Amino acid sequence: MNRLEGLPTLRIDPARRIGFTYKGYTRHGVAGDSVATALYAEGVRIFSRSMKYRRPRGLFSLDGICANTFLTIGKMPNMAAETAALREAMTVEEQNVYFTARNDPLAFLDRFDRFMPAGFYYESMHKPAALWPAAAEVVRRAAGLGQIDSGFRFSGVCDEIYPATDVCVIGGGAAGMSAALAAAERGVRVILLEARHWLGGAFDYRSQPEEGDRPLYARSAALAEKIAANPLVRVYTGAPMVGGYADNLVTAVAEGKEDDPFDYRYMEIRAKSVVVATGTRERPLIFEDNDRPGVMLPDCALRLARTYGILPGREAVFSVGHDFGLEAAVALADLGLPVRAVADFRESGHDAGLVDRLAARNIRFLPGWAAYRASGVKSVTGVRLAACKSGESRSFACDLLVAAAGLSPVAEPLVLFCGSPEADGSTGFFLPKTYPPGVFAGGSILGFSDPRSRIDSGEKAGIRAAGFCGGDSSQEAPEKGGAGDLSPPPNAAPVWLGHPGRESKRFVCFDEDVTVKHIRQAISRGFNVPELIKRFSAAGTGPGQGGISGHNLPLLVHAIQSESAGCGPSDTAGNTGYRPTRVRPPVRPVLLAAYAGTGREMTKRTPAHDLQAEEGAVFRRAGVWQRARYFSQDLDVSEEVLAVRTNVGMLDASTLGCFRIFGPDALSALQRVYAGDMGRIREGRVKYAAMCNHDGCVIDDGVVIRTGENDYMFTTSTGRAGETIEWIRYHTRYENLAYHLVNLTDGTAVINLAGPRARDVLEKITDADVSGGALPFGGWMDFALTGGIPVRCMRLGFVGELSFELNIPASYMAHVWEMLRRAGREFGIRSIGVEAQNVLRLEKGHVILGQESEQRTNLIDLGLDFLWARDKTIRPVGSDALRQAENDPGRLKLSGIRMKDPAVVPPDGSVIIPADGPEKRIVGYVATIRKSLSPGLEGDVLGMALVEAPWAREGTTLAIYDGESPAGSDAAFSYAVIVRMPFYDPEGKRMRM
Amino acid sequence: MSLLIQCPLCGKRNGYEFRYGGEDKGAYPEGRELSAAKWYDYVHGSACTEGVVKEWWCHRLGCGTWFTIYRDTRVNRQVQEPQESARQGNGRTSGAGEIP
């Protein structure tokens, strides 16, 4: 189709053609088109079939307020073609059609609408019960929208920004731009959000001249120029607001333009105040077959022509109830669209100038008339208009029926901040009455219709918003949000809800095929308010989320109720106690990918990360860290384990938490959070300690040393390091304790040197005396390594061999790592990973929190009650719960198990049932189980399990379920016996070497 | 958490920077041993008041201070200390020895 040329309001560039495919055929649009306008220009009129009745649907609104033009674009279903910008090589397909949208064999369902009343599925789609699993599949294929290709992978880029601003203006029309400029003039920062890809709003396509004034589009263009030149205003177009939250937090999702580095961008705007200037949309007119392709809103028809250069039809009839409808008829007639008649259900009150212009163009004007029925099967071929009072009617042929019942505010963004709207007696709009602090509104959303007052209202909102942020004060310093003291003129137009007639084809909601008849059916069954009717009839629950039905539903409900109450349909909205249904974010459809965001994996690394990578380390995530889990590609740790048992190995343990606590009350703080008595730490000795929560459950374990008077150092597990300081401060918050906490985790590198040759290696890199006499098991010492590198060395026994835990400043770590490797080369030193450490400590029966414990495992269950000092003066967190649990017979006990058949290694976490005896229920689970690799244990499969006390006695046989086989089969179970721990070196001689 | 919270040291900050620390129930009750009922009431029982509550927050991504605020749970906003006693607003029944 040839586009209209020479219009100053065009937002397309006809010289730049964009090729795309539709249903497999190549089509063309132009730069600036949305997918819907490009298809419309190519002659597409039937875009889809409705969900229930398979009725043909076409372009109605251009703002994506219904699912009529939902298409599958690039394999992504349910894309709103009206708002999706056309891009080169897009592949566009119809969806939810059999054969094509033009010829849908299921269209016969439309004739059986009386068998599908409101809520019919609640009553019919469950019996006979045996039929429904199969029937559901059939129904599912006929209903629903779009199809997900399970092999599809979203390849777009979604990023996120979190700007802060003083004033956030939502809506880039004349009122919004005026608000933004007014606020910026007062020295505050402004963010302006606009859903379309250009500023201008409702003025953008209107050439309506005011007396002696510039046309509206020129006025909005001038405002946009001022906005662009203002350094305090940041503008985001193609960025509709999707959510509004407490304290004026605004979220928006922007669609990337061609040169943007993202496809979708999530924006979370921390604003001090908000101005909502989102304007109005048109309220659909209700008449028979008002959903036919060829019926569209006046705004849509005018924008097709003036914004996109597409004449929307060959001959048109208008049925409107507002002056803009008349304006659109005049403007389209001037662009070459033959207009056969303009009906306006208002008897009087029309803009005289527009009426004159209709007469001047010989366009038949019918005040007090409205559309009665659209004719045509697949699209409009004509319309019957009828007089509202007398019922006299006339038919007209047309292929375009431009119809609307008036304006509705785009109130959703305002409602998100303010709460439920109420009927405004003078404007007939549903708007919130009270605003929270910092929220303001301006423009046509409040009911202002003439351009000057829209701009003034926006300006006023901007001034007040700036004042709220502490901008240059004006005469009025607003403390609260609100609509200001400007008042729009009362709207005297009657609310027209349709001629009496066949209500089964008068659509209230397009997406869910809900008609006026369904609304009556719902009301007759006792669903008497819009919220209930919405749920029962499904009106407004489709992708449009009330875009079509939102304003009409409460008006219709009130009218129907008033009929039955015998007082006639209400003339103005002011009498209704009903309101539109609740609005929740997002108020526009948002791809899940946009909310998921970049999904970049961010982890921390230790200073020896690269060195370990060079050695062939296989890393795994541990909390926020990357840790080397294996040092062999085949994930076999036998060599690492043997190295530690017979030789020497080195492990990077830097991720463990390391803290210093000092001050006069440091000990008191430690006593509060640790279960043991920290007052009994001996000079030069390491104390193993555990922290519990109020339930007595172990949340952390580590070691504590006393480094000076009122000065301690303690370690935590990797996962708890981040929260430890908060934890300690929390549990001492009522007392004014004097202590300081320093998190040394990131600044302290830790290398565990372990194995019978460990001392030999260490002695090569230090002059200090590290013999067993000077540095015994369980002791610690500060000394220096070659080159003066300070080290705090602790002798612990986690893996059960002679080991030295070297704590050095992180900046030395890489150097010391290499020092150790060089020194250890003659002994064949090996780097070992976390999995090898896992096996080694398992053989010693040492617990790792989170593996041998879970949320409800307490200190006693783990056999660690020796860590609890019952009679401490300062009662530690958890002591009351431990006291209560002490004699509780129903608890799980940590026990060692050995598999009877060493060929079977059940997965960690397998559940346990008794092998003997009558009770066959789950009595525990396997925490960790591995094939042992250490000398003396080769071939044994050993593990730790948590088992209920009666079955935790040494020698008891347990059955372990493999988690997959059917429970009755023999293959499901393997057998283990409870054995004493530690499995390896029970007397602990090796670690005391 | 989109609400703004006023940290006593850092001023009004984004809710995301904070960790919630529960209702203000006072310090851990005195007494050699707590009965199971009193322990449960303190550790797990919550008043869940509809209205203004006093509660603890930690400025986790900032100064790390633990402090209390008053929050109106009906609108999920921080509010100023109400004129009448905050303890009545919390609606808690005290256990023996509860430190206010």
Short mmCIF file of N, CA and C in Angstrom, two decimals, chain A residues 245-247 249 268 270 436 694-695 723 726 729-730 733-734 870-872 875 880-881 883-884, chain B residues 2-4 14 16 19 21 24 26-29 31-34 39 43-44 56 60 66 77:
data_model
loop_
_atom_site.label_atom_id
_atom_site.label_comp_id
_atom_site.label_asym_id
_atom_site.label_seq_id
_atom_site.Cartn_x
_atom_site.Cartn_y
_atom_site.Cartn_z
N TYR A 245 5.75 1.18 43.33
CA TYR A 245 5.87 0.53 44.64
C TYR A 245 6.07 1.56 45.74
N ALA A 246 6.21 1.05 46.95
CA ALA A 246 6.30 1.91 48.13
C ALA A 246 7.34 2.99 47.96
N ASP A 247 7.06 4.11 48.57
CA ASP A 247 8.00 5.25 48.56
C ASP A 247 8.42 5.62 47.15
N LEU A 249 8.88 4.08 44.27
CA LEU A 249 9.79 3.33 43.42
C LEU A 249 9.05 2.99 42.13
N GLU A 268 14.77 0.26 37.29
CA GLU A 268 14.19 0.43 38.61
C GLU A 268 14.60 1.83 39.06
N ARG A 270 14.56 4.91 41.51
CA ARG A 270 14.33 5.38 42.89
C ARG A 270 14.02 6.87 42.76
N PRO A 436 -0.72 9.27 48.05
CA PRO A 436 0.31 9.24 49.09
C PRO A 436 1.29 10.38 48.89
N HIS A 694 18.70 -19.80 68.14
CA HIS A 694 17.82 -19.93 69.30
C HIS A 694 17.18 -21.31 69.40
N ASP A 695 17.14 -22.02 68.28
CA ASP A 695 16.58 -23.38 68.31
C ASP A 695 17.63 -24.41 68.71
N GLU A 723 27.63 -13.17 57.11
CA GLU A 723 26.61 -12.79 58.09
C GLU A 723 27.10 -12.74 59.53
N GLU A 726 26.94 -9.40 61.45
CA GLU A 726 25.55 -9.04 61.75
C GLU A 726 25.00 -9.91 62.87
N ARG A 729 26.46 -8.87 66.30
CA ARG A 729 25.89 -7.58 66.70
C ARG A 729 24.41 -7.72 67.07
N TYR A 730 23.71 -8.57 66.32
CA TYR A 730 22.28 -8.76 66.60
C TYR A 730 22.07 -9.32 67.98
N ARG A 733 22.58 -6.71 70.85
CA ARG A 733 22.12 -5.38 70.51
C ARG A 733 21.47 -4.63 71.65
N TYR A 734 21.01 -5.34 72.67
CA TYR A 734 20.36 -4.65 73.78
C TYR A 734 21.34 -4.15 74.83
N ARG A 870 27.48 -25.85 79.78
CA ARG A 870 26.13 -25.67 80.33
C ARG A 870 26.02 -24.58 81.36
N ASP A 871 27.12 -24.32 82.07
CA ASP A 871 26.96 -23.44 83.22
C ASP A 871 27.63 -22.11 83.06
N LYS A 872 27.74 -21.65 81.83
CA LYS A 872 28.34 -20.34 81.60
C LYS A 872 27.49 -19.26 82.22
N ARG A 875 24.56 -16.73 79.20
CA ARG A 875 23.95 -17.86 78.51
C ARG A 875 24.05 -17.67 77.02
N ASP A 880 18.76 -22.66 75.92
CA ASP A 880 17.46 -23.12 76.40
C ASP A 880 16.91 -24.24 75.52
N ALA A 881 17.10 -24.09 74.23
CA ALA A 881 16.59 -25.11 73.33
C ALA A 881 17.36 -26.41 73.49
N ARG A 883 18.80 -27.45 76.18
CA ARG A 883 18.37 -28.07 77.43
C ARG A 883 17.08 -28.86 77.22
N GLN A 884 16.18 -28.25 76.45
CA GLN A 884 14.92 -28.96 76.21
C GLN A 884 15.12 -30.20 75.35
N SER B 2 10.83 -2.20 48.38
CA SER B 2 11.05 -0.91 47.76
C SER B 2 10.98 0.23 48.76
N LEU B 3 10.55 -0.07 50.00
CA LEU B 3 10.36 1.05 50.91
C LEU B 3 11.69 1.67 51.29
N LEU B 4 11.66 2.91 51.67
CA LEU B 4 12.85 3.61 52.13
C LEU B 4 12.95 3.48 53.64
N ASN B 14 17.63 2.96 50.34
CA ASN B 14 16.81 1.96 49.68
C ASN B 14 16.63 0.73 50.58
N TYR B 16 16.50 -2.29 50.01
CA TYR B 16 17.34 -3.45 49.67
C TYR B 16 18.64 -3.50 50.46
N ARG B 19 18.76 -5.64 56.22
CA ARG B 19 18.27 -6.97 56.58
C ARG B 19 17.27 -6.80 57.70
N GLY B 21 15.25 -7.74 61.01
CA GLY B 21 15.63 -8.46 62.21
C GLY B 21 14.49 -8.82 63.13
N ASP B 24 10.48 -6.13 67.66
CA ASP B 24 11.21 -5.84 68.88
C ASP B 24 10.51 -6.54 70.03
N GLY B 26 12.24 -7.13 72.94
CA GLY B 26 13.04 -6.92 74.14
C GLY B 26 14.19 -7.91 74.20
N ALA B 27 15.06 -7.72 75.20
CA ALA B 27 16.21 -8.60 75.34
C ALA B 27 15.74 -9.99 75.75
N TYR B 28 16.60 -10.96 75.59
CA TYR B 28 16.28 -12.34 75.94
C TYR B 28 15.86 -12.38 77.41
N PRO B 29 14.76 -13.04 77.71
CA PRO B 29 14.24 -12.99 79.07
C PRO B 29 15.23 -13.52 80.10
N GLY B 31 16.40 -15.20 83.75
CA GLY B 31 15.93 -16.43 84.40
C GLY B 31 16.87 -17.56 84.04
N ARG B 32 17.10 -18.42 84.97
CA ARG B 32 18.09 -19.47 84.81
C ARG B 32 17.76 -20.35 83.59
N GLU B 33 16.55 -20.80 83.55
CA GLU B 33 16.11 -21.57 82.39
C GLU B 33 14.75 -21.08 81.99
N LEU B 34 14.52 -21.07 80.73
CA LEU B 34 13.23 -20.62 80.25
C LEU B 34 12.33 -21.84 80.05
N TRP B 39 10.02 -19.77 76.06
CA TRP B 39 11.03 -19.78 75.02
C TRP B 39 10.39 -19.68 73.65
N VAL B 43 11.06 -16.73 71.00
CA VAL B 43 11.82 -17.02 69.79
C VAL B 43 10.93 -17.04 68.55
N HIS B 44 9.80 -17.68 68.63
CA HIS B 44 8.98 -17.91 67.44
C HIS B 44 7.67 -17.17 67.42
N TRP B 56 13.42 -4.36 64.27
CA TRP B 56 14.85 -4.19 64.10
C TRP B 56 15.24 -4.33 62.64
N ARG B 60 22.85 -3.66 56.39
CA ARG B 60 23.78 -4.68 55.95
C ARG B 60 24.74 -4.19 54.88
N TRP B 66 22.66 -2.11 63.77
CA TRP B 66 21.32 -2.61 64.07
C TRP B 66 20.55 -1.49 64.75
N ARG B 77 5.26 1.19 55.22
CA ARG B 77 6.15 2.34 55.18
C ARG B 77 6.68 2.61 56.58
#
